[in-house]
Amino acid sequence: MTRPRTRIQQKNSETILEAALEVFSTYGFRGATLDQIADVAGLSKPNLLYYFPSKEAMHQALLTRLLETWLDPLREMDEAGDPVAEILAYVRRKIELSRDYPRESRLFANEILQGAPRMREAIEGDLKRLVDEKAAVMLRWMEQGRIARLPPHHLVFSIWALTQHYADFDMQVRAVLGPDRDPFAEAGDYLEALFRKLLAV
C-alpha cells in the first residue's frame, strides 16, 4: 500500500507541476527540458526525479488534470435549463477558463498540434463521450424548436475556437487591441451577442 504523501511532499509535487506547466506552455513538450523545469521549480534535478520519474510523467500529470478542468464547463450544461441561457453560460465559462488558465490552454493546444500522442485515448474516450452527450441534448432542443437548427458538434467546436483563441493568441489579441483594454470582458459581451443571434429561432 502506498503511504500518503507528507505536506512537504505534496507542496514539492505542486511546485514541480507549476514549473513544468510554465516550461511546457512556453517551449512545448519537445523543447522543454528537465533542467529548465528544475531551474524554474528551484529544486535539483535529482529531487525533481524523486517525485516524477521523467519529463513524460510530469506532462501526463498536467494533461490529466487539465482535461478535467477543460470538461467541467461543458458538464455543467443542464438539459432542464433554458437552452439559450445554458449555451451562453457555457460560452462565458469557456472565456473565463481562457482568462484564468492561459498556460493550460496553450499546453492543450500544443498537444493537439502534435497529434495528441499523450492524450488520444482521453480525447477519443471521455471528451468524445461528453461532447456526444451534450450534442444530443442540443439536438433535442433544436427538434423542440427552442433554438435554431445547427450541427451541434460544430456548434461546440465554434465555441471552443472562439473562446480559446483569446488564451492561445493572447499576445496577438492584446497587441491589436492596444493597452488599457480587457480582451476577455470585450470577448464575453461580443460572443454572447453573436451566439444569441446564431441560436435565435
mmCIF file of C-alpha atoms in Angstrom:
data_model
loop_
_atom_site.group_PDB
_atom_site.id
_atom_site.type_symbol
_atom_site.label_atom_id
_atom_site.label_comp_id
_atom_site.label_asym_id
_atom_site.label_seq_id
_atom_site.Cartn_x
_atom_site.Cartn_y
_atom_site.Cartn_z
ATOM 1 C CA MET A 1 0.000 0.000 0.000
ATOM 2 C CA THR A 2 1.366 3.427 -0.956
ATOM 3 C CA ARG A 3 1.747 5.751 2.013
ATOM 4 C CA PRO A 4 0.091 9.182 1.685
ATOM 5 C CA ARG A 5 2.492 11.982 0.871
ATOM 6 C CA THR A 6 3.550 14.372 3.602
ATOM 7 C CA ARG A 7 2.631 18.052 3.391
ATOM 8 C CA ILE A 8 6.141 18.892 2.204
ATOM 9 C CA GLN A 9 5.999 16.197 -0.473
ATOM 10 C CA GLN A 10 2.629 17.491 -1.669
ATOM 11 C CA LYS A 11 3.992 21.033 -1.737
ATOM 12 C CA ASN A 12 7.067 19.991 -3.719
ATOM 13 C CA SER A 13 4.945 17.995 -6.148
ATOM 14 C CA GLU A 14 2.726 21.036 -6.784
ATOM 15 C CA THR A 15 5.792 23.274 -7.165
ATOM 16 C CA ILE A 16 7.216 20.907 -9.777
ATOM 17 C CA LEU A 17 3.939 20.720 -11.722
ATOM 18 C CA GLU A 18 3.599 24.506 -11.657
ATOM 19 C CA ALA A 19 7.149 24.851 -13.005
ATOM 20 C CA ALA A 20 6.523 22.147 -15.611
ATOM 21 C CA LEU A 21 3.368 23.945 -16.743
ATOM 22 C CA GLU A 22 5.321 27.166 -17.202
ATOM 23 C CA VAL A 23 8.068 25.466 -19.195
ATOM 24 C CA PHE A 24 5.818 23.231 -21.314
ATOM 25 C CA SER A 25 3.431 26.074 -22.180
ATOM 26 C CA THR A 26 6.403 28.235 -23.228
ATOM 27 C CA TYR A 27 8.590 25.724 -25.094
ATOM 28 C CA GLY A 28 6.242 22.840 -25.878
ATOM 29 C CA PHE A 29 6.877 19.242 -24.858
ATOM 30 C CA ARG A 30 9.794 18.714 -27.224
ATOM 31 C CA GLY A 31 11.505 21.986 -26.375
ATOM 32 C CA ALA A 32 11.164 21.585 -22.607
ATOM 33 C CA THR A 33 13.980 20.009 -20.585
ATOM 34 C CA LEU A 34 14.229 18.617 -17.071
ATOM 35 C CA ASP A 35 16.961 21.164 -16.338
ATOM 36 C CA GLN A 36 14.624 24.027 -17.257
ATOM 37 C CA ILE A 37 11.844 22.642 -15.067
ATOM 38 C CA ALA A 38 14.214 22.093 -12.133
ATOM 39 C CA ASP A 39 15.514 25.654 -12.502
ATOM 40 C CA VAL A 40 12.021 27.192 -12.505
ATOM 41 C CA ALA A 41 10.975 24.970 -9.571
ATOM 42 C CA GLY A 42 14.081 25.928 -7.599
ATOM 43 C CA LEU A 43 14.875 22.257 -6.997
ATOM 44 C CA SER A 44 17.707 19.991 -8.024
ATOM 45 C CA LYS A 45 17.211 17.641 -10.963
ATOM 46 C CA PRO A 46 17.566 14.515 -8.712
ATOM 47 C CA ASN A 47 14.919 15.990 -6.400
ATOM 48 C CA LEU A 48 12.679 16.528 -9.414
ATOM 49 C CA LEU A 49 13.101 12.902 -10.478
ATOM 50 C CA TYR A 50 12.268 11.696 -6.968
ATOM 51 C CA TYR A 51 8.717 12.988 -7.489
ATOM 52 C CA PHE A 52 8.330 12.372 -11.218
ATOM 53 C CA PRO A 53 10.497 9.762 -12.968
ATOM 54 C CA SER A 54 10.531 11.574 -16.318
ATOM 55 C CA LYS A 55 9.507 14.619 -18.305
ATOM 56 C CA GLU A 56 6.744 12.456 -19.775
ATOM 57 C CA ALA A 57 5.340 11.722 -16.301
ATOM 58 C CA MET A 58 5.097 15.432 -15.472
ATOM 59 C CA HIS A 59 3.486 16.190 -18.803
ATOM 60 C CA GLN A 60 0.968 13.357 -18.368
ATOM 61 C CA ALA A 61 0.071 14.539 -14.859
ATOM 62 C CA LEU A 62 -0.595 18.042 -16.169
ATOM 63 C CA LEU A 63 -2.674 16.801 -19.108
ATOM 64 C CA THR A 64 -4.784 14.530 -16.893
ATOM 65 C CA ARG A 65 -5.546 17.414 -14.551
ATOM 66 C CA LEU A 66 -6.142 19.764 -17.455
ATOM 67 C CA LEU A 67 -8.672 17.523 -19.170
ATOM 68 C CA GLU A 68 -10.866 17.523 -16.066
ATOM 69 C CA THR A 69 -10.669 21.330 -15.883
ATOM 70 C CA TRP A 70 -11.483 21.577 -19.588
ATOM 71 C CA LEU A 71 -14.512 19.282 -19.418
ATOM 72 C CA ASP A 72 -16.132 20.751 -16.302
ATOM 73 C CA PRO A 73 -17.745 23.776 -18.043
ATOM 74 C CA LEU A 74 -19.464 21.505 -20.579
ATOM 75 C CA ARG A 75 -20.592 19.083 -17.877
ATOM 76 C CA GLU A 76 -22.476 21.970 -16.252
ATOM 77 C CA MET A 77 -24.768 22.422 -19.261
ATOM 78 C CA ASP A 78 -28.196 21.437 -17.901
ATOM 79 C CA GLU A 79 -30.798 19.877 -20.186
ATOM 80 C CA ALA A 80 -33.546 21.098 -17.852
ATOM 81 C CA GLY A 81 -32.475 24.726 -18.209
ATOM 82 C CA ASP A 82 -33.295 27.311 -20.844
ATOM 83 C CA PRO A 83 -31.346 26.288 -23.988
ATOM 84 C CA VAL A 84 -30.076 29.762 -24.940
ATOM 85 C CA ALA A 85 -29.148 30.576 -21.339
ATOM 86 C CA GLU A 86 -27.339 27.236 -20.928
ATOM 87 C CA ILE A 87 -25.296 27.640 -24.121
ATOM 88 C CA LEU A 88 -24.434 31.269 -23.355
ATOM 89 C CA ALA A 89 -23.384 30.260 -19.841
ATOM 90 C CA TYR A 90 -21.087 27.653 -21.397
ATOM 91 C CA VAL A 91 -19.565 30.326 -23.655
ATOM 92 C CA ARG A 92 -18.973 32.536 -20.589
ATOM 93 C CA ARG A 93 -17.390 29.692 -18.643
ATOM 94 C CA LYS A 94 -15.047 28.946 -21.562
ATOM 95 C CA ILE A 95 -14.000 32.604 -21.787
ATOM 96 C CA GLU A 96 -13.304 32.607 -18.041
ATOM 97 C CA LEU A 97 -11.270 29.412 -18.452
ATOM 98 C CA SER A 98 -9.168 31.064 -21.173
ATOM 99 C CA ARG A 99 -8.664 34.105 -18.959
ATOM 100 C CA ASP A 100 -7.764 32.147 -15.820
ATOM 101 C CA TYR A 101 -5.815 29.234 -17.385
ATOM 102 C CA PRO A 102 -3.952 30.583 -20.440
ATOM 103 C CA ARG A 103 -0.902 28.361 -19.939
ATOM 104 C CA GLU A 104 -3.081 25.272 -19.647
ATOM 105 C CA SER A 105 -4.870 26.253 -22.858
ATOM 106 C CA ARG A 106 -1.553 26.567 -24.708
ATOM 107 C CA LEU A 107 -0.371 23.247 -23.254
ATOM 108 C CA PHE A 108 -3.522 21.575 -24.584
ATOM 109 C CA ALA A 109 -3.200 23.296 -27.984
ATOM 110 C CA ASN A 110 0.433 22.170 -28.309
ATOM 111 C CA GLU A 111 -0.553 18.593 -27.520
ATOM 112 C CA ILE A 112 -3.296 18.628 -30.167
ATOM 113 C CA LEU A 113 -0.981 20.204 -32.770
ATOM 114 C CA GLN A 114 1.434 17.313 -32.236
ATOM 115 C CA GLY A 115 -1.335 14.800 -32.942
ATOM 116 C CA ALA A 116 -2.260 14.257 -29.275
ATOM 117 C CA PRO A 117 0.236 11.393 -28.721
ATOM 118 C CA ARG A 118 -0.224 11.560 -24.939
ATOM 119 C CA MET A 119 -3.959 12.384 -24.894
ATOM 120 C CA ARG A 120 -5.509 10.475 -27.768
ATOM 121 C CA GLU A 121 -7.141 7.859 -25.529
ATOM 122 C CA ALA A 122 -8.736 10.527 -23.304
ATOM 123 C CA ILE A 123 -9.868 12.616 -26.273
ATOM 124 C CA GLU A 124 -11.394 9.615 -28.044
ATOM 125 C CA GLY A 125 -12.877 8.469 -24.726
ATOM 126 C CA ASP A 126 -14.042 10.893 -22.021
ATOM 127 C CA LEU A 127 -14.006 14.030 -24.166
ATOM 128 C CA LYS A 128 -15.848 12.460 -27.112
ATOM 129 C CA ARG A 129 -18.456 10.843 -24.854
ATOM 130 C CA LEU A 130 -19.211 14.137 -23.124
ATOM 131 C CA VAL A 131 -19.422 16.123 -26.369
ATOM 132 C CA ASP A 132 -21.683 13.456 -27.899
ATOM 133 C CA GLU A 133 -23.916 13.565 -24.825
ATOM 134 C CA LYS A 134 -24.257 17.368 -24.899
ATOM 135 C CA ALA A 135 -24.673 17.387 -28.690
ATOM 136 C CA ALA A 136 -27.646 15.062 -28.217
ATOM 137 C CA VAL A 137 -29.102 17.490 -25.662
ATOM 138 C CA MET A 138 -28.725 20.405 -28.068
ATOM 139 C CA LEU A 139 -30.257 18.346 -30.878
ATOM 140 C CA ARG A 140 -33.327 17.699 -28.705
ATOM 141 C CA TRP A 141 -33.604 21.438 -28.042
ATOM 142 C CA MET A 142 -33.440 22.043 -31.803
ATOM 143 C CA GLU A 143 -36.092 19.399 -32.501
ATOM 144 C CA GLN A 144 -38.334 21.080 -29.918
ATOM 145 C CA GLY A 145 -37.919 24.375 -31.786
ATOM 146 C CA ARG A 146 -36.234 26.076 -28.823
ATOM 147 C CA ILE A 147 -33.018 27.030 -30.655
ATOM 148 C CA ALA A 148 -32.056 27.284 -34.313
ATOM 149 C CA ARG A 149 -31.154 24.107 -36.173
ATOM 150 C CA LEU A 150 -27.356 23.871 -36.350
ATOM 151 C CA PRO A 151 -24.914 20.940 -36.452
ATOM 152 C CA PRO A 152 -24.464 20.527 -32.667
ATOM 153 C CA HIS A 153 -20.906 19.174 -32.757
ATOM 154 C CA HIS A 154 -19.824 22.104 -34.905
ATOM 155 C CA LEU A 155 -21.569 24.489 -32.537
ATOM 156 C CA VAL A 156 -19.358 23.116 -29.753
ATOM 157 C CA PHE A 157 -16.263 23.394 -31.989
ATOM 158 C CA SER A 158 -17.074 27.025 -32.756
ATOM 159 C CA ILE A 159 -17.397 27.811 -29.049
ATOM 160 C CA TRP A 160 -14.005 26.211 -28.418
ATOM 161 C CA ALA A 161 -12.386 28.100 -31.298
ATOM 162 C CA LEU A 162 -13.844 31.481 -30.405
ATOM 163 C CA THR A 163 -13.040 31.291 -26.703
ATOM 164 C CA GLN A 164 -9.673 29.504 -26.578
ATOM 165 C CA HIS A 165 -8.306 31.883 -29.212
ATOM 166 C CA TYR A 166 -8.034 34.547 -26.509
ATOM 167 C CA ALA A 167 -5.672 32.365 -24.477
ATOM 168 C CA ASP A 168 -3.705 30.729 -27.282
ATOM 169 C CA PHE A 169 -3.148 34.007 -29.176
ATOM 170 C CA ASP A 170 -3.133 36.341 -26.165
ATOM 171 C CA MET A 171 -0.137 38.398 -27.312
ATOM 172 C CA GLN A 172 -1.648 38.992 -30.743
ATOM 173 C CA VAL A 173 -5.053 39.932 -29.331
ATOM 174 C CA ARG A 174 -3.568 42.413 -26.861
ATOM 175 C CA ALA A 175 -1.228 43.907 -29.473
ATOM 176 C CA VAL A 176 -4.113 44.542 -31.866
ATOM 177 C CA LEU A 177 -6.483 45.924 -29.218
ATOM 178 C CA GLY A 178 -3.829 48.103 -27.614
ATOM 179 C CA PRO A 179 -3.268 48.921 -23.945
ATOM 180 C CA ASP A 180 -5.978 49.633 -21.375
ATOM 181 C CA ARG A 181 -8.478 47.236 -22.947
ATOM 182 C CA ASP A 182 -9.650 43.973 -21.405
ATOM 183 C CA PRO A 183 -9.950 41.417 -24.226
ATOM 184 C CA PHE A 184 -11.821 38.939 -22.055
ATOM 185 C CA ALA A 185 -14.519 41.370 -20.965
ATOM 186 C CA GLU A 186 -14.977 42.543 -24.555
ATOM 187 C CA ALA A 187 -14.957 38.972 -25.858
ATOM 188 C CA GLY A 188 -17.611 37.874 -23.389
ATOM 189 C CA ASP A 189 -20.022 40.604 -24.461
ATOM 190 C CA TYR A 190 -19.300 40.092 -28.158
ATOM 191 C CA LEU A 191 -19.626 36.312 -28.080
ATOM 192 C CA GLU A 192 -22.855 36.466 -26.098
ATOM 193 C CA ALA A 193 -24.362 38.778 -28.745
ATOM 194 C CA LEU A 194 -23.005 36.574 -31.551
ATOM 195 C CA PHE A 195 -24.315 33.278 -30.188
ATOM 196 C CA ARG A 196 -27.627 34.811 -29.132
ATOM 197 C CA LYS A 197 -28.243 35.773 -32.773
ATOM 198 C CA LEU A 198 -26.945 32.421 -34.022
ATOM 199 C CA LEU A 199 -29.286 30.464 -31.741
ATOM 200 C CA ALA A 200 -32.384 32.579 -32.344
ATOM 201 C CA VAL A 201 -35.275 30.656 -33.906
#
